[in-house]
């Protein structure tokens, strides 16, 4: 499946939290604190009005797993980058350890990791948000 | 090997004799961490960050030795590289404690031991993660989520 690449905007810390909660098996119990805004995609209520839902309340374990699987069977280098994303996010593995194991410099692995994060979010957002509808 | 033998470390700029293979690896390590920086003191440009890394590795090794985690051993090399580095008072104090406690015969021995120990451990971790990354790739493709969590998740 091909689709135009877009730059996903997200909070990197929140993505790490999303993957940690998925690994802990508690992602699906996170709900929007103020309830979903009916008829407005991916938003919830706040005292100031609508606001974007956090990644944690927006996505389910099933969606995380689907995207991880998609990336794992995508052409190289995505399977390896996905393994780096998982190792760094779940085990808090220092990027220097991963760089050494791959025989490359730290700055390169930082790049692999950032690309894996962006690709993961690109695919995840495309699954459930209107972004895919507009650009895909 | 022509090493200058001293029983204690004095602060200031000192020449240390580092086994050539360890010096080669520490140079590579500085590139690995992108640490080459312009020096603001009297050390040469590329020496500065190498010296900083050696000081850190040596002090970290010293603390682990003093906590009883390390058994010292003899270390020999075919040839040494003379290397000039600055040793501050705090480092010399800590390193002297190790020498007094029998962890090394002198400054040169201590630095070589700490570098050898550092690279041994880094190499072991690299081998571990090389295997793990391949396993994770296979588990992701097999959608074996539980095994991935078991391998990585510490919670």
XYZ file of N, CA and C in Angstrom:
873
model
N 0.851 -1.201 0.000
C 0.000 0.000 0.000
C 0.890 1.255 0.000
N 0.713 2.120 -0.954
C 1.536 3.336 -0.954
C 0.657 4.539 -0.666
N 1.237 5.488 -0.003
C 0.509 6.713 0.303
C 1.524 7.823 0.492
N 1.112 9.043 0.233
C 2.069 10.142 0.385
C 2.530 10.243 1.824
N 3.785 10.550 1.999
C 4.313 10.664 3.355
C 3.967 12.029 3.910
N 3.521 12.062 5.119
C 3.292 13.343 5.775
C 4.105 13.369 7.056
N 4.311 14.553 7.555
C 5.101 14.688 8.781
C 4.156 14.598 9.973
N 4.279 13.535 10.747
C 3.367 13.412 11.882
C 3.805 14.335 13.027
N 2.857 15.020 13.605
C 3.164 15.877 14.750
C 2.692 15.168 16.018
N 3.580 14.943 16.922
C 3.228 14.226 18.137
C 4.288 14.505 19.180
N 3.952 14.129 20.390
C 4.872 14.314 21.501
C 5.676 13.010 21.660
N 6.996 13.098 21.524
C 7.828 11.889 21.579
C 7.703 11.157 22.919
N 7.577 11.944 23.989
C 7.435 11.337 25.320
C 6.130 10.546 25.390
N 5.103 11.125 24.750
C 3.802 10.469 24.794
C 3.839 9.157 24.000
N 4.603 9.159 22.919
C 4.750 7.922 22.146
C 5.447 6.839 22.980
N 6.495 7.233 23.691
C 7.180 6.256 24.552
C 6.218 5.704 25.599
N 5.388 6.608 26.140
C 4.405 6.202 27.152
C 3.378 5.242 26.527
N 2.967 5.560 25.312
C 1.995 4.722 24.600
C 2.535 3.288 24.471
N 3.794 3.172 24.056
C 4.378 1.840 23.871
C 4.595 1.140 25.208
N 4.967 1.909 26.229
C 5.146 1.306 27.560
C 3.827 0.756 28.090
N 2.764 1.562 27.919
C 1.457 1.113 28.408
C 0.971 -0.092 27.614
N 1.268 -0.088 26.315
C 0.906 -1.261 25.498
C 1.621 -2.502 26.050
N 2.922 -2.351 26.331
C 3.690 -3.500 26.830
C 3.179 -3.950 28.193
N 2.729 -2.981 28.988
C 2.242 -3.316 30.330
C 0.818 -3.875 30.279
N 0.193 -3.826 29.094
C -1.165 -4.356 28.950
C -2.225 -3.438 29.515
N -1.891 -2.152 29.720
C -2.880 -1.266 30.336
C -3.315 -0.125 29.416
N -2.949 -0.209 28.142
C -3.287 0.890 27.223
C -4.796 1.013 27.022
N -5.484 -0.125 26.943
C -6.905 -0.088 26.594
C -7.798 0.436 27.719
N -7.224 0.554 28.917
C -8.054 1.056 30.015
C -7.935 2.571 30.175
N -7.142 3.218 29.307
C -6.995 4.678 29.385
C -8.117 5.325 28.578
N -8.873 6.189 29.205
C -9.959 6.859 28.495
C -9.763 8.371 28.587
N -10.418 9.094 27.706
C -10.359 10.559 27.756
C -10.937 11.039 29.077
N -10.255 11.950 29.758
C -10.733 12.366 31.084
C -12.091 13.059 31.023
N -12.376 13.732 29.906
C -13.626 14.506 29.853
C -14.633 13.919 28.881
N -14.313 12.762 28.328
C -15.241 12.144 27.391
C -14.983 12.581 25.961
N -15.377 11.712 25.050
C -15.122 11.967 23.626
C -16.116 12.996 23.106
N -15.625 13.897 22.252
C -16.512 14.877 21.636
C -17.195 14.220 20.443
N -18.461 13.969 20.574
C -19.176 13.242 19.522
C -19.240 14.089 18.251
N -18.918 13.471 17.134
C -19.011 14.174 15.864
C -17.751 14.937 15.503
N -16.809 15.036 16.425
C -15.536 15.706 16.122
C -14.442 14.670 16.299
N -13.779 14.342 15.211
C -12.850 13.219 15.246
C -11.631 13.485 16.136
N -11.285 12.502 16.923
C -10.048 12.514 17.711
C -9.939 13.701 18.659
N -11.066 14.196 19.121
C -11.032 15.298 20.091
C -11.800 14.900 21.337
N -11.467 15.536 22.441
C -12.304 15.397 23.614
C -12.635 16.782 24.151
N -13.417 16.805 25.220
C -13.803 18.094 25.786
C -12.758 18.555 26.789
N -12.636 19.839 26.914
C -11.859 20.389 28.016
C -12.613 21.651 28.441
N -12.265 22.218 29.580
C -12.985 23.425 29.998
C -12.912 24.540 28.949
N -11.880 24.515 28.109
C -11.756 25.554 27.073
C -12.460 25.168 25.772
N -13.017 23.981 25.711
C -13.676 23.554 24.485
C -13.071 22.261 23.983
N -13.045 22.077 22.667
C -12.464 20.855 22.110
C -10.945 20.898 22.210
N -10.353 19.724 22.345
C -8.891 19.641 22.266
C -8.528 18.259 21.723
N -7.345 18.144 21.103
C -6.977 16.840 20.547
C -6.844 15.809 21.660
N -7.305 14.601 21.374
C -7.150 13.525 22.368
C -5.674 13.171 22.491
N -5.273 12.753 23.670
C -3.888 12.306 23.839
C -3.732 10.981 23.090
N -2.507 10.665 22.734
C -2.256 9.386 22.049
C -2.755 8.234 22.903
N -2.611 8.397 24.213
C -2.926 7.299 25.130
C -4.415 6.991 25.159
N -5.248 8.037 25.051
C -6.681 7.769 25.090
C -7.223 7.504 23.691
N -6.405 7.758 22.675
C -6.899 7.678 21.306
C -6.677 6.301 20.672
N -5.586 5.639 21.032
C -5.245 4.400 20.340
C -5.357 3.172 21.241
N -5.627 2.040 20.613
C -5.793 0.792 21.354
C -4.594 -0.132 21.119
N -4.498 -1.143 21.953
C -3.424 -2.141 21.803
C -3.468 -2.776 20.420
N -4.699 -3.029 19.953
C -4.843 -3.690 18.652
C -4.228 -2.836 17.543
N -4.467 -1.520 17.635
C -3.914 -0.629 16.604
C -2.392 -0.570 16.681
N -1.870 -0.515 17.912
C -0.415 -0.502 18.089
C 0.181 -1.766 17.477
N -0.447 -2.899 17.755
C 0.086 -4.174 17.254
C -0.001 -4.266 15.733
N -1.085 -3.741 15.181
C -1.220 -3.772 13.717
C -0.110 -2.966 13.056
N 0.165 -1.792 13.620
C 1.202 -0.931 13.025
C 2.584 -1.565 13.202
N 2.849 -2.117 14.378
C 4.148 -2.775 14.595
C 4.330 -3.926 13.600
N 3.257 -4.670 13.385
C 3.340 -5.798 12.446
C 3.578 -5.308 11.015
N 2.834 -4.250 10.640
C 3.016 -3.665 9.298
C 4.474 -3.278 9.070
N 5.052 -2.643 10.076
C 6.438 -2.185 9.941
C 7.411 -3.364 9.929
N 7.062 -4.400 10.687
C 7.953 -5.560 10.779
C 8.025 -6.345 9.472
N 6.971 -6.237 8.648
C 6.986 -6.976 7.376
C 7.198 -6.029 6.189
N 7.453 -4.757 6.480
C 7.746 -3.782 5.413
C 9.164 -4.041 4.896
N 9.490 -3.487 3.723
C 10.856 -3.679 3.206
C 11.896 -3.085 4.157
N 13.144 -3.563 4.025
C 14.244 -3.027 4.827
C 14.345 -1.516 4.565
N 14.718 -0.720 5.501
C 15.234 -1.069 6.820
C 14.185 -1.084 7.918
N 12.879 -1.037 7.571
C 11.859 -0.837 8.612
C 11.829 -1.931 9.679
N 11.989 -3.216 9.321
C 11.983 -4.222 10.407
C 13.059 -3.947 11.467
N 14.255 -3.585 10.997
C 15.330 -3.311 11.957
C 15.037 -2.031 12.759
N 14.547 -0.998 12.077
C 14.239 0.252 12.779
C 13.131 0.021 13.821
N 12.193 -0.853 13.489
C 11.100 -1.139 14.430
C 11.638 -1.853 15.667
N 12.590 -2.761 15.445
C 13.215 -3.444 16.591
C 13.943 -2.435 17.472
N 14.585 -1.439 16.850
C 15.268 -0.386 17.620
C 14.243 0.425 18.404
N 13.142 0.769 17.752
C 12.075 1.543 18.423
C 11.573 0.797 19.654
N 11.352 -0.490 19.501
C 10.825 -1.303 20.585
C 11.868 -1.444 21.714
N 13.109 -1.714 21.329
C 14.166 -1.912 22.341
C 14.392 -0.638 23.144
N 14.384 0.499 22.449
C 14.631 1.775 23.133
C 13.426 2.171 23.993
N 12.223 1.980 23.463
C 11.034 2.445 24.172
C 10.674 1.548 25.351
N 10.823 0.247 25.181
C 10.371 -0.661 26.236
C 11.469 -0.968 27.250
N 12.669 -1.254 26.779
C 13.724 -1.660 27.716
C 14.603 -0.486 28.110
N 14.292 0.716 27.560
C 15.115 1.907 27.834
C 16.591 1.620 27.505
N 16.800 0.821 26.488
C 18.169 0.495 26.077
C 18.881 1.750 25.597
N 20.099 2.035 26.096
C 20.810 3.203 25.578
C 21.072 3.048 24.083
N 20.902 4.133 23.346
C 21.137 4.057 21.902
C 22.575 3.654 21.602
N 23.505 3.966 22.528
C 24.906 3.604 22.293
C 25.065 2.081 22.235
N 24.313 1.348 23.057
C 24.381 -0.121 23.015
C 23.895 -0.637 21.664
N 22.797 -0.033 21.190
C 22.240 -0.479 19.913
C 23.187 -0.126 18.780
N 23.781 1.075 18.860
C 24.721 1.507 17.817
C 25.901 0.553 17.759
N 26.430 0.213 18.915
C 27.585 -0.677 18.972
C 27.228 -2.049 18.378
N 26.020 -2.521 18.703
C 25.641 -3.849 18.203
C 25.484 -3.835 16.684
N 25.152 -2.672 16.126
C 24.997 -2.580 14.668
C 26.283 -2.128 13.990
N 27.285 -1.781 14.808
C 28.570 -1.350 14.246
C 28.526 0.017 13.596
N 27.643 0.900 14.101
C 27.580 2.263 13.552
C 27.713 3.279 14.679
N 27.880 4.558 14.299
C 28.010 5.597 15.317
C 26.665 5.900 15.976
N 26.761 6.489 17.172
C 25.560 6.823 17.942
C 24.595 7.716 17.165
N 25.158 8.719 16.467
C 24.290 9.688 15.801
C 23.455 9.006 14.719
N 23.992 7.979 14.081
C 23.230 7.266 13.053
C 22.038 6.535 13.667
N 22.280 5.897 14.812
C 21.187 5.149 15.442
C 20.121 6.107 15.981
N 20.548 7.287 16.412
C 19.574 8.305 16.817
C 18.658 8.606 15.622
N 19.248 8.669 14.440
C 18.474 8.899 13.220
C 17.527 7.747 12.920
N 18.011 6.518 13.082
C 17.147 5.340 12.839
C 15.947 5.368 13.790
N 16.252 5.702 15.036
C 15.213 5.710 16.067
C 14.155 6.774 15.756
N 14.618 7.978 15.387
C 13.671 9.060 15.061
C 12.831 8.695 13.846
N 13.464 8.075 12.860
C 12.708 7.674 11.656
C 11.677 6.608 12.003
N 12.060 5.700 12.902
C 11.117 4.647 13.314
C 9.934 5.255 14.056
N 10.213 6.239 14.914
C 9.126 6.902 15.647
C 8.174 7.585 14.666
N 8.741 8.331 13.717
C 7.913 9.062 12.752
C 7.088 8.100 11.893
N 7.717 7.030 11.444
C 7.013 6.075 10.586
C 5.898 5.381 11.369
N 6.191 5.055 12.621
C 5.176 4.423 13.462
C 3.976 5.358 13.611
N 4.240 6.627 13.924
C 3.148 7.575 14.125
C 2.410 7.864 12.823
N 3.163 7.923 11.726
C 2.549 8.159 10.417
C 1.523 7.057 10.135
N 1.929 5.831 10.362
C 1.046 4.692 10.087
C -0.107 4.624 11.094
N 0.208 4.944 12.350
C -0.839 4.876 13.377
C -1.896 5.952 13.148
N -1.448 7.171 12.863
C -2.398 8.273 12.652
C -3.228 8.029 11.402
N -2.604 7.428 10.410
C -3.306 7.181 9.153
C -4.438 6.165 9.353
N -4.248 5.251 10.278
C -5.253 4.224 10.522
C -6.553 4.808 11.036
N -6.424 5.818 11.892
C -7.616 6.232 12.632
C -8.010 7.672 12.454
N -7.145 8.498 11.883
C -7.515 9.912 11.833
C -7.858 10.315 10.415
N -8.319 11.540 10.273
C -8.699 12.050 8.964
C -7.488 12.358 8.106
N -6.292 12.295 8.699
C -5.080 12.625 7.938
C -4.967 11.725 6.700
N -5.278 10.431 6.908
C -5.190 9.480 5.807
C -6.196 9.827 4.708
N -7.366 10.309 5.150
C -8.408 10.669 4.206
C -8.025 11.863 3.347
N -7.333 12.802 3.963
C -6.991 14.020 3.234
C -5.773 13.785 2.336
N -4.752 13.121 2.925
C -3.496 13.001 2.192
C -3.291 11.635 1.551
N -4.040 10.634 2.011
C -3.727 9.280 1.576
C -4.628 8.813 0.434
N 58.667 -2.176 28.961
C 57.914 -1.373 28.002
C 58.232 0.115 28.168
N 59.154 0.395 29.078
C 59.587 1.772 29.239
C 58.578 2.667 29.925
N 57.700 2.065 30.677
C 56.734 2.906 31.374
C 57.391 3.600 32.549
N 56.986 4.830 32.756
C 57.493 5.549 33.923
C 56.705 5.041 35.130
N 57.395 4.432 36.070
C 56.702 3.829 37.211
C 56.549 4.837 38.331
N 55.349 5.069 38.750
C 55.121 5.893 39.937
C 54.143 5.139 40.803
N 54.271 5.293 42.082
C 53.349 4.571 42.944
C 52.107 5.396 43.232
N 52.189 6.692 43.053
C 50.991 7.485 43.287
C 50.803 8.475 42.137
N 49.602 8.987 42.063
C 49.251 9.887 40.974
C 49.267 11.314 41.501
N 49.963 12.193 40.818
C 49.910 13.608 41.197
C 49.100 14.351 40.151
N 48.409 15.391 40.606
C 47.569 16.113 39.655
C 48.430 16.996 38.759
N 47.863 17.421 37.653
C 48.599 18.206 36.665
C 48.638 17.464 35.342
N 49.364 17.993 34.380
C 49.449 17.326 33.076
C 50.514 16.235 33.146
N 50.144 15.023 32.800
C 51.033 13.862 32.923
C 51.043 13.064 31.627
N 52.177 12.434 31.386
C 52.223 11.470 30.286
C 51.784 10.118 30.827
N 50.890 9.462 30.111
C 50.538 8.095 30.499
C 50.852 7.166 29.337
N 51.266 5.949 29.677
C 51.583 4.959 28.646
C 50.368 4.061 28.471
N 49.733 4.175 27.334
C 48.512 3.403 27.064
C 48.825 2.380 25.983
N 48.401 1.149 26.203
C 48.616 0.093 25.197
C 48.057 0.573 23.859
N 48.786 0.347 22.791
C 48.383 0.952 21.512
C 46.993 0.504 21.054
N 46.627 -0.766 21.321
C 45.297 -1.202 20.860
C 44.185 -0.522 21.655
N 44.480 -0.214 22.929
C 43.480 0.491 23.737
C 43.387 1.960 23.310
N 44.524 2.542 22.975
C 44.521 3.942 22.506
C 43.750 4.037 21.196
N 43.917 3.053 20.348
C 43.198 3.038 19.077
C 41.693 2.967 19.317
N 41.305 2.124 20.273
C 39.872 1.975 20.548
C 39.276 3.216 21.196
N 40.064 3.869 22.042
C 39.512 5.071 22.695
C 39.357 6.194 21.671
N 40.248 6.229 20.688
C 40.091 7.206 19.597
C 38.802 6.930 18.818
N 38.574 5.648 18.546
C 37.339 5.277 17.828
C 36.105 5.622 18.674
N 36.246 5.438 19.987
C 35.130 5.675 20.900
C 34.713 7.147 20.885
N 35.696 8.019 20.790
C 35.410 9.460 20.740
C 34.629 9.791 19.468
N 34.977 9.140 18.363
C 34.217 9.348 17.131
C 32.819 8.750 17.260
N 32.754 7.593 17.898
C 31.472 6.908 18.093
C 30.474 7.821 18.823
N 30.976 8.517 19.842
C 30.101 9.408 20.606
C 30.087 10.825 20.053
N 30.738 11.035 18.903
C 30.772 12.374 18.323
C 31.311 13.399 19.304
N 32.381 13.032 19.995
C 32.860 13.864 21.100
C 34.022 14.783 20.739
N 34.435 14.774 19.483
C 35.605 15.604 19.160
C 35.222 17.071 19.255
N 35.886 17.768 20.153
C 35.554 19.176 20.399
C 36.842 19.989 20.381
N 36.676 21.267 20.133
C 37.849 22.138 20.168
C 38.271 22.330 21.620
N 39.563 22.222 21.842
C 40.059 22.327 23.203
C 40.215 23.783 23.625
N 39.911 24.042 24.875
C 40.103 25.395 25.396
C 41.319 25.458 26.306
N 41.932 24.312 26.580
C 43.106 24.329 27.461
C 44.353 23.933 26.673
N 45.374 23.486 27.369
C 46.642 23.254 26.667
C 46.734 21.880 26.021
N 45.665 21.116 26.075
C 45.695 19.830 25.392
C 45.367 20.049 23.920
N 45.927 19.226 23.067
C 45.672 19.378 21.629
C 44.203 19.106 21.334
N 43.753 19.553 20.211
C 42.327 19.524 19.908
C 41.696 18.137 20.064
N 42.300 17.146 19.414
C 41.696 15.821 19.458
C 42.035 15.083 20.749
N 43.043 15.554 21.434
C 43.441 14.907 22.676
C 42.463 15.240 23.790
N 41.938 16.450 23.725
C 41.100 16.935 24.811
C 39.951 15.989 25.148
N 39.177 15.588 24.105
C 38.011 14.767 24.384
C 38.412 13.328 24.710
N 39.533 12.876 24.152
C 40.029 11.550 24.504
C 40.392 11.537 25.987
N 41.076 12.589 26.437
C 41.472 12.665 27.838
C 40.243 12.703 28.737
N 39.228 13.450 28.317
C 38.003 13.547 29.122
C 37.354 12.173 29.265
N 37.334 11.430 28.167
C 36.720 10.106 28.198
C 37.542 9.156 29.077
N 38.857 9.230 28.952
C 39.716 8.363 29.783
C 39.501 8.679 31.264
N 39.441 9.970 31.603
C 39.232 10.340 33.018
C 37.914 9.749 33.538
N 36.876 9.866 32.712
C 35.563 9.350 33.130
C 35.603 7.835 33.319
N 36.189 7.148 32.341
C 36.243 5.675 32.396
C 37.074 5.229 33.594
N 38.209 5.907 33.804
C 39.113 5.513 34.879
C 38.469 5.760 36.252
N 37.765 6.872 36.390
C 37.132 7.165 37.680
C 35.977 6.209 37.943
N 35.243 5.889 36.885
C 34.129 4.958 37.039
C 34.658 3.578 37.451
N 35.749 3.163 36.810
C 36.392 1.877 37.153
C 36.877 1.922 38.602
N 37.488 3.058 39.006
C 38.017 3.187 40.366
C 36.916 3.031 41.406
N 35.788 3.670 41.148
C 34.675 3.569 42.101
C 34.179 2.128 42.192
N 34.093 1.455 41.054
C 33.638 0.065 41.072
C 34.644 -0.824 41.788
N 35.935 -0.525 41.611
C 36.952 -1.305 42.320
C 36.828 -1.100 43.825
N 36.697 0.169 44.237
C 36.640 0.470 45.672
C 35.382 -0.106 46.323
N 34.349 -0.299 45.507
C 33.124 -0.920 46.036
C 33.241 -2.444 46.044
N 34.366 -2.951 45.561
C 34.606 -4.395 45.638
C 34.084 -5.203 44.484
N 33.813 -4.554 43.350
C 33.231 -5.272 42.225
C 34.276 -5.868 41.280
N 35.538 -5.470 41.433
C 36.527 -5.833 40.412
C 37.758 -6.474 41.038
N 38.253 -7.532 40.405
C 39.535 -8.128 40.780
C 40.591 -7.619 39.795
N 41.638 -6.971 40.266
C 42.647 -6.483 39.330
C 43.444 -7.629 38.724
N 43.966 -7.399 37.546
C 44.813 -8.407 36.901
C 45.945 -7.690 36.173
N 46.979 -8.445 35.824
C 48.115 -7.851 35.105
C 47.701 -7.587 33.665
N 48.204 -6.540 33.118
C 47.870 -6.243 31.727
C 49.159 -5.864 31.002
N 49.370 -6.484 29.878
C 50.606 -6.242 29.122
C 50.253 -5.949 27.677
N 51.073 -5.172 27.019
C 50.866 -4.966 25.584
C 52.215 -4.953 24.892
N 52.185 -5.198 23.600
C 53.419 -5.219 22.817
C 54.060 -3.837 22.792
N 53.215 -2.833 22.603
C 53.773 -1.481 22.555
C 52.776 -0.484 23.134
N 53.319 0.585 23.671
C 52.488 1.612 24.302
C 52.534 2.901 23.495
N 51.522 3.714 23.728
C 51.502 5.053 23.149
C 51.622 6.034 24.307
N 52.536 6.993 24.186
C 52.649 8.018 25.224
C 51.559 9.052 24.975
N 50.803 9.318 26.000
C 49.654 10.204 25.821
C 49.632 11.238 26.941
N 49.500 12.498 26.569
C 49.502 13.574 27.571
C 48.079 13.924 27.965
N 47.816 13.931 29.242
C 46.474 14.299 29.693
C 46.524 15.019 31.026
N 45.502 15.813 31.253
C 45.440 16.544 32.512
C 44.726 15.699 33.560
N 45.302 15.684 34.753
C 44.669 14.944 35.846
C 44.341 15.942 36.950
N 43.083 16.070 37.264
C 42.682 17.050 38.283
C 42.836 16.446 39.674
N 42.729 17.298 40.687
C 42.948 16.852 42.065
C 41.969 15.756 42.482
N 40.722 15.921 42.071
C 39.692 14.948 42.470
C 40.011 13.564 41.883
N 40.394 13.563 40.590
C 40.720 12.288 39.952
C 41.939 11.659 40.611
N 42.986 12.470 40.846
C 44.215 11.889 41.410
C 43.937 11.315 42.795
N 43.078 11.983 43.559
C 42.737 11.476 44.891
C 42.061 10.122 44.825
N 41.085 10.032 43.928
C 40.334 8.782 43.776
C 41.248 7.671 43.253
N 42.054 8.002 42.259
C 42.901 6.974 41.647
C 43.980 6.502 42.623
N 44.469 7.410 43.451
C 45.456 7.001 44.455
C 44.858 6.020 45.465
N 43.580 6.226 45.761
C 42.923 5.291 46.697
C 42.947 3.880 46.122
N 42.743 3.784 44.815
C 42.743 2.467 44.166
C 44.149 1.864 44.220
N 45.152 2.680 43.942
C 46.536 2.177 43.936
C 46.939 1.742 45.351
N 46.566 2.536 46.337
C 46.875 2.173 47.739
C 46.170 0.879 48.142
N 44.966 0.685 47.592
C 44.198 -0.521 47.941
C 44.650 -1.734 47.131
N 45.673 -1.571 46.294
C 46.204 -2.717 45.550
C 45.503 -2.984 44.237
N 44.696 -2.035 43.773
C 43.950 -2.244 42.534
C 44.789 -2.063 41.291
N 45.925 -1.395 41.424
C 46.816 -1.197 40.272
C 48.181 -0.818 40.808
N 49.214 -1.074 40.002
C 50.565 -0.765 40.483
C 50.876 0.718 40.341
N 50.339 1.336 39.329
C 50.594 2.764 39.116
C 49.514 3.352 38.207
N 49.693 4.611 37.881
C 48.723 5.319 37.043
C 48.525 4.624 35.698
N 49.630 4.224 35.082
C 49.553 3.613 33.753
C 48.766 2.301 33.811
N 49.081 1.508 34.821
C 48.384 0.229 34.998
C 46.890 0.466 35.202
N 46.571 1.440 36.043
C 45.169 1.724 36.351
C 44.407 2.158 35.091
N 44.983 3.038 34.325
C 44.293 3.525 33.118
C 44.118 2.392 32.108
N 45.149 1.588 31.923
C 45.030 0.466 30.982
C 43.998 -0.553 31.451
N 44.007 -0.828 32.756
C 43.009 -1.757 33.300
C 41.599 -1.228 33.077
N 41.409 0.057 33.376
C 40.055 0.609 33.277
C 39.588 0.623 31.819
N 40.483 0.921 30.887
C 40.080 0.925 29.475
C 39.763 -0.491 28.995
N 40.609 -1.456 29.385
C 40.372 -2.844 28.967
C 39.026 -3.327 29.514
N 38.763 -3.001 30.771
C 37.508 -3.395 31.411
C 36.311 -2.751 30.701
N 36.439 -1.461 30.389
C 35.367 -0.717 29.727
C 35.031 -1.345 28.365
N 36.063 -1.605 27.572
C 35.793 -2.150 26.236
C 35.296 -3.592 26.298
N 35.759 -4.358 27.274
C 35.229 -5.717 27.459
C 33.728 -5.678 27.681
N 33.320 -4.795 28.585
C 31.900 -4.748 28.925
C 31.061 -4.205 27.774
N 31.608 -3.181 27.072
C 30.879 -2.639 25.922
C 30.723 -3.711 24.833
N 31.775 -4.492 24.608
C 31.714 -5.543 23.582
C 30.668 -6.602 23.949
N 30.631 -6.941 25.238
C 29.643 -7.942 25.678
C 28.215 -7.446 25.455
N 27.998 -6.143 25.786
C 26.656 -5.586 25.594
C 26.298 -5.537 24.114
N 27.285 -5.230 23.279
C 27.033 -5.166 21.827
C 26.604 -6.534 21.298
N 27.273 -7.582 21.773
C 26.923 -8.939 21.320
C 25.505 -9.288 21.784
N 25.219 -8.950 23.035
C 23.888 -9.221 23.591
C 22.802 -8.548 22.748
N 23.014 -7.251 22.439
C 21.979 -6.512 21.710
C 21.918 -6.876 20.245
N 23.020 -7.318 19.694
C 23.021 -7.769 18.300
C 22.068 -8.952 18.175
N 22.186 -9.894 19.096
C 21.297 -11.061 19.090
C 19.855 -10.657 19.378
N 19.698 -9.774 20.361
C 18.339 -9.403 20.757
C 17.585 -8.693 19.636
N 18.268 -7.797 18.923
C 17.584 -7.062 17.847
C 17.075 -8.023 16.775
N 17.870 -9.043 16.468
C 17.441 -10.030 15.462
C 16.223 -10.801 15.984
N 16.282 -11.183 17.267
C 15.153 -11.919 17.856
C 13.893 -11.046 17.845
N 14.055 -9.761 18.204
C 12.890 -8.861 18.232
C 12.283 -8.726 16.834
N 13.140 -8.577 15.837
C 12.640 -8.482 14.449
C 11.793 -9.710 14.104
N 12.284 -10.897 14.478
C 11.560 -12.136 14.163
C 10.242 -12.202 14.936
N 10.298 -11.779 16.213
C 9.087 -11.836 17.036
C 8.032 -10.844 16.545
N 8.472 -9.677 16.079
C 7.528 -8.681 15.549
C 6.830 -9.242 14.316
N 7.602 -9.846 13.427
C 7.023 -10.378 12.192
C 6.088 -11.553 12.480
N 6.363 -12.263 13.587
C 5.514 -13.396 13.962
C 4.353 -12.951 14.859
N 4.273 -11.663 15.131
C 3.257 -11.082 16.032
C 3.251 -11.774 17.392
N 4.444 -12.138 17.831
C 4.585 -12.827 19.115
C 4.807 -11.771 20.205
N 3.739 -11.046 20.510
C 3.842 -9.882 21.413
C 4.289 -10.272 22.814
N 3.800 -11.399 23.284
C 4.132 -11.785 24.667
C 5.632 -12.039 24.828
N 6.242 -12.680 23.808
C 7.682 -12.950 23.906
C 8.492 -11.661 23.873
N 8.030 -10.697 23.064
C 8.730 -9.408 22.998
C 8.674 -8.726 24.368
N 7.486 -8.725 24.951
C 7.323 -8.074 26.258
C 8.168 -8.782 27.306
N 8.210 -10.100 27.208
C 8.994 -10.884 28.157
C 10.480 -10.567 28.015
N 10.920 -10.422 26.763
C 12.339 -10.153 26.493
C 12.736 -8.761 26.964
N 11.835 -7.788 26.777
C 12.233 -6.393 26.981
C 11.601 -5.691 28.157
N 10.393 -6.070 28.466
C 9.671 -5.240 29.417
C 10.031 -5.589 30.850
N 10.501 -4.587 31.557
C 10.803 -4.770 32.973
C 9.857 -3.849 33.726
N 8.836 -4.367 34.260
C 7.859 -3.464 34.871
C 7.327 -3.965 36.173
